[in-house]
PDB file of C-alpha atoms in Angstrom:
ATOM      1  CA  MET A1234     207.767 134.604 107.374  1.00 84.00           C
ATOM      2  CA  ARG A1235     204.538 132.873 108.328  1.00 87.00           C
ATOM      3  CA  VAL A1236     203.441 129.242 108.721  1.00 88.00           C
ATOM      4  CA  GLU A1237     199.788 128.235 108.626  1.00 87.00           C
ATOM      5  CA  ILE A1238     198.284 124.916 109.653  1.00 86.00           C
ATOM      6  CA  LYS A1239     194.883 124.275 108.083  1.00 80.00           C
ATOM      7  CA  ASP A1240     192.093 121.879 108.978  1.00 73.00           C
ATOM      8  CA  ASP A1241     190.653 119.234 106.641  1.00 70.00           C
ATOM      9  CA  GLU A1242     188.316 121.775 105.010  1.00 69.00           C
ATOM     10  CA  GLY A1243     191.219 124.107 104.216  1.00 63.00           C
ATOM     11  CA  ASN A1244     190.368 126.689 106.883  1.00 67.00           C
ATOM     12  CA  ARG A1245     193.312 128.339 108.621  1.00 62.00           C
ATOM     13  CA  THR A1246     193.395 127.258 112.232  1.00 84.00           C
ATOM     14  CA  LEU A1247     196.945 127.844 113.525  1.00 92.00           C
ATOM     15  CA  SER A1248     199.211 130.581 112.265  1.00 93.00           C
ATOM     16  CA  ILE A1249     202.773 131.376 113.377  1.00 94.00           C
ATOM     17  CA  ASP A1250     204.119 134.815 112.466  1.00 94.00           C
ATOM     18  CA  PHE A1251     207.885 134.517 112.886  1.00 93.00           C
ATOM     19  CA  ASP A1252     208.544 138.219 112.257  1.00 93.00           C
ATOM     20  CA  ALA A1253     206.108 139.359 114.971  1.00 93.00           C
ATOM     21  CA  LYS A1254     206.878 136.342 117.200  1.00 93.00           C
ATOM     22  CA  ALA A1255     203.146 135.706 117.516  1.00 95.00           C
ATOM     23  CA  VAL A1256     200.891 132.653 117.324  1.00 96.00           C
ATOM     24  CA  TYR A1257     197.227 132.806 116.350  1.00 95.00           C
ATOM     25  CA  ILE A1258     194.389 130.307 116.560  1.00 93.00           C
ATOM     26  CA  GLY A1259     191.986 131.568 113.919  1.00 89.00           C
ATOM     27  CA  SER A1260     192.225 135.336 114.359  1.00 88.00           C
ATOM     28  CA  ARG A1261     192.837 135.212 118.126  1.00 92.00           C
ATOM     29  CA  LYS A1262     196.370 135.686 119.451  1.00 95.00           C
ATOM     30  CA  VAL A1263     197.623 132.986 121.836  1.00 95.00           C
ATOM     31  CA  TRP A1264     199.831 134.132 124.707  1.00 95.00           C
ATOM     32  CA  LEU A1265     203.041 132.079 124.908  1.00 95.00           C
ATOM     33  CA  SER A1266     206.048 132.375 127.166  1.00 94.00           C
ATOM     34  CA  ALA A1267     209.476 132.786 125.579  1.00 92.00           C
ATOM     35  CA  ALA A1268     210.195 129.074 126.116  1.00 91.00           C
ATOM     36  CA  ASP A1269     206.852 128.101 124.542  1.00 94.00           C
ATOM     37  CA  TYR A1270     207.586 130.313 121.554  1.00 95.00           C
ATOM     38  CA  ARG A1271     211.069 128.821 121.059  1.00 94.00           C
ATOM     39  CA  LEU A1272     209.525 125.352 120.945  1.00 95.00           C
ATOM     40  CA  ILE A1273     206.751 126.266 118.514  1.00 96.00           C
ATOM     41  CA  ASN A1274     209.359 128.140 116.476  1.00 94.00           C
ATOM     42  CA  VAL A1275     211.458 125.023 115.885  1.00 95.00           C
ATOM     43  CA  LEU A1276     208.354 122.905 115.231  1.00 95.00           C
ATOM     44  CA  GLY A1277     206.903 125.536 112.906  1.00 94.00           C
ATOM     45  CA  LEU A1278     210.076 125.776 110.850  1.00 92.00           C
ATOM     46  CA  CYS A1279     209.747 122.032 110.240  1.00 92.00           C
ATOM     47  CA  ALA A1280     205.918 121.900 110.083  1.00 90.00           C
ATOM     48  CA  GLY A1281     204.653 118.565 108.827  1.00 89.00           C
ATOM     49  CA  THR A1282     207.898 116.734 109.514  1.00 94.00           C
ATOM     50  CA  MET A1283     209.080 115.008 112.667  1.00 96.00           C
ATOM     51  CA  VAL A1284     211.658 116.890 114.746  1.00 96.00           C
ATOM     52  CA  SER A1285     213.724 114.638 117.002  1.00 95.00           C
ATOM     53  CA  LYS A1286     213.767 115.173 120.749  1.00 94.00           C
ATOM     54  CA  LYS A1287     217.561 115.357 120.508  1.00 95.00           C
ATOM     55  CA  PHE A1288     217.331 118.231 118.013  1.00 95.00           C
ATOM     56  CA  VAL A1289     214.774 120.066 120.166  1.00 95.00           C
ATOM     57  CA  ALA A1290     216.935 119.630 123.291  1.00 95.00           C
ATOM     58  CA  MET A1291     219.963 121.058 121.476  1.00 95.00           C
ATOM     59  CA  PHE A1292     217.920 123.927 119.991  1.00 93.00           C
ATOM     60  CA  LEU A1293     216.276 124.914 123.276  1.00 92.00           C
ATOM     61  CA  TYR A1294     218.888 124.048 125.909  1.00 93.00           C
ATOM     62  CA  HIS A1295     222.162 123.541 123.996  1.00 94.00           C
ATOM     63  CA  THR A1296     222.815 120.249 125.788  1.00 93.00           C
ATOM     64  CA  LEU A1297     221.950 116.573 125.641  1.00 93.00           C
ATOM     65  CA  GLU A1298     221.931 116.044 129.399  1.00 94.00           C
ATOM     66  CA  PRO A1299     219.046 113.853 130.639  1.00 92.00           C
ATOM     67  CA  ALA A1300     217.432 116.847 132.353  1.00 94.00           C
ATOM     68  CA  ALA A1301     217.105 118.572 128.964  1.00 93.00           C
ATOM     69  CA  PHE A1302     214.898 115.750 127.682  1.00 93.00           C
ATOM     70  CA  THR A1303     212.673 116.046 130.751  1.00 93.00           C
ATOM     71  CA  ASN A1304     212.422 119.784 130.138  1.00 94.00           C
ATOM     72  CA  VAL A1305     211.552 119.187 126.473  1.00 94.00           C
ATOM     73  CA  ARG A1306     208.727 116.823 127.461  1.00 94.00           C
ATOM     74  CA  SER A1307     207.419 119.360 129.979  1.00 94.00           C
ATOM     75  CA  ALA A1308     207.615 122.216 127.473  1.00 95.00           C
ATOM     76  CA  ALA A1309     205.806 120.175 124.811  1.00 95.00           C
ATOM     77  CA  CYS A1310     203.073 119.222 127.284  1.00 95.00           C
ATOM     78  CA  ARG A1311     202.628 122.843 128.399  1.00 96.00           C
ATOM     79  CA  LEU A1312     202.522 124.134 124.819  1.00 96.00           C
ATOM     80  CA  ARG A1313     200.142 121.373 123.736  1.00 95.00           C
ATOM     81  CA  LYS A1314     197.754 122.348 126.565  1.00 95.00           C
ATOM     82  CA  LYS A1315     197.857 126.073 125.727  1.00 95.00           C
ATOM     83  CA  LEU A1316     197.124 125.418 122.054  1.00 94.00           C
ATOM     84  CA  SER A1317     194.421 122.886 122.877  1.00 92.00           C
ATOM     85  CA  ASP A1318     192.703 125.262 125.310  1.00 93.00           C
ATOM     86  CA  ALA A1319     192.802 128.103 122.773  1.00 91.00           C
ATOM     87  CA  SER A1320     191.453 125.952 119.943  1.00 88.00           C
ATOM     88  CA  GLY A1321     188.685 124.144 121.777  1.00 87.00           C
ATOM     89  CA  GLY A1322     190.486 120.831 122.093  1.00 88.00           C
ATOM     90  CA  ARG A1323     192.485 120.366 118.885  1.00 89.00           C
ATOM     91  CA  ASN A1324     195.922 118.802 119.334  1.00 89.00           C
ATOM     92  CA  TYR A1325     198.460 120.512 117.070  1.00 92.00           C
ATOM     93  CA  ILE A1326     201.577 118.835 118.475  1.00 94.00           C
ATOM     94  CA  VAL A1327     201.871 115.171 117.615  1.00 93.00           C
ATOM     95  CA  ASP A1328     204.140 113.058 119.794  1.00 93.00           C
ATOM     96  CA  VAL A1329     206.029 110.582 117.589  1.00 93.00           C
ATOM     97  CA  GLU A1330     206.666 107.790 120.078  1.00 89.00           C
ATOM     98  CA  ARG A1331     210.311 107.486 121.188  1.00 85.00           C
ATOM     99  CA  ALA A1332     211.398 109.826 118.405  1.00 92.00           C
ATOM    100  CA  GLY A1333     210.200 113.409 118.598  1.00 95.00           C
ATOM    101  CA  TYR A1334     207.420 115.870 117.833  1.00 96.00           C
ATOM    102  CA  MET A1335     205.578 117.143 114.802  1.00 95.00           C
ATOM    103  CA  LEU A1336     203.404 120.201 114.265  1.00 93.00           C
ATOM    104  CA  ALA A1337     200.361 119.068 112.295  1.00 86.00           C
TER     105      ALA A1337
END
């Protein structure tokens, strides 16, 4: 299974290959840690829709302890930076204030 995020002109910019557990910006592979991949995995499965922070915390850490939410914020920030650096500044992860995240 594969998810592709395209820019306004219809060009493929971000691609997630779930079978190979790989993420590409254009044709270049982006190195992600296992934790980064788990986060982009859950966001990619719901691409274009908001995923709540509560859902992400349960998916990644199997708990709703306050520390899990801090870890989710840190993981999202780290992943956002890696994708932004690889794409020349584009932000693929949208932070829906006080609610969650969306891959767009």
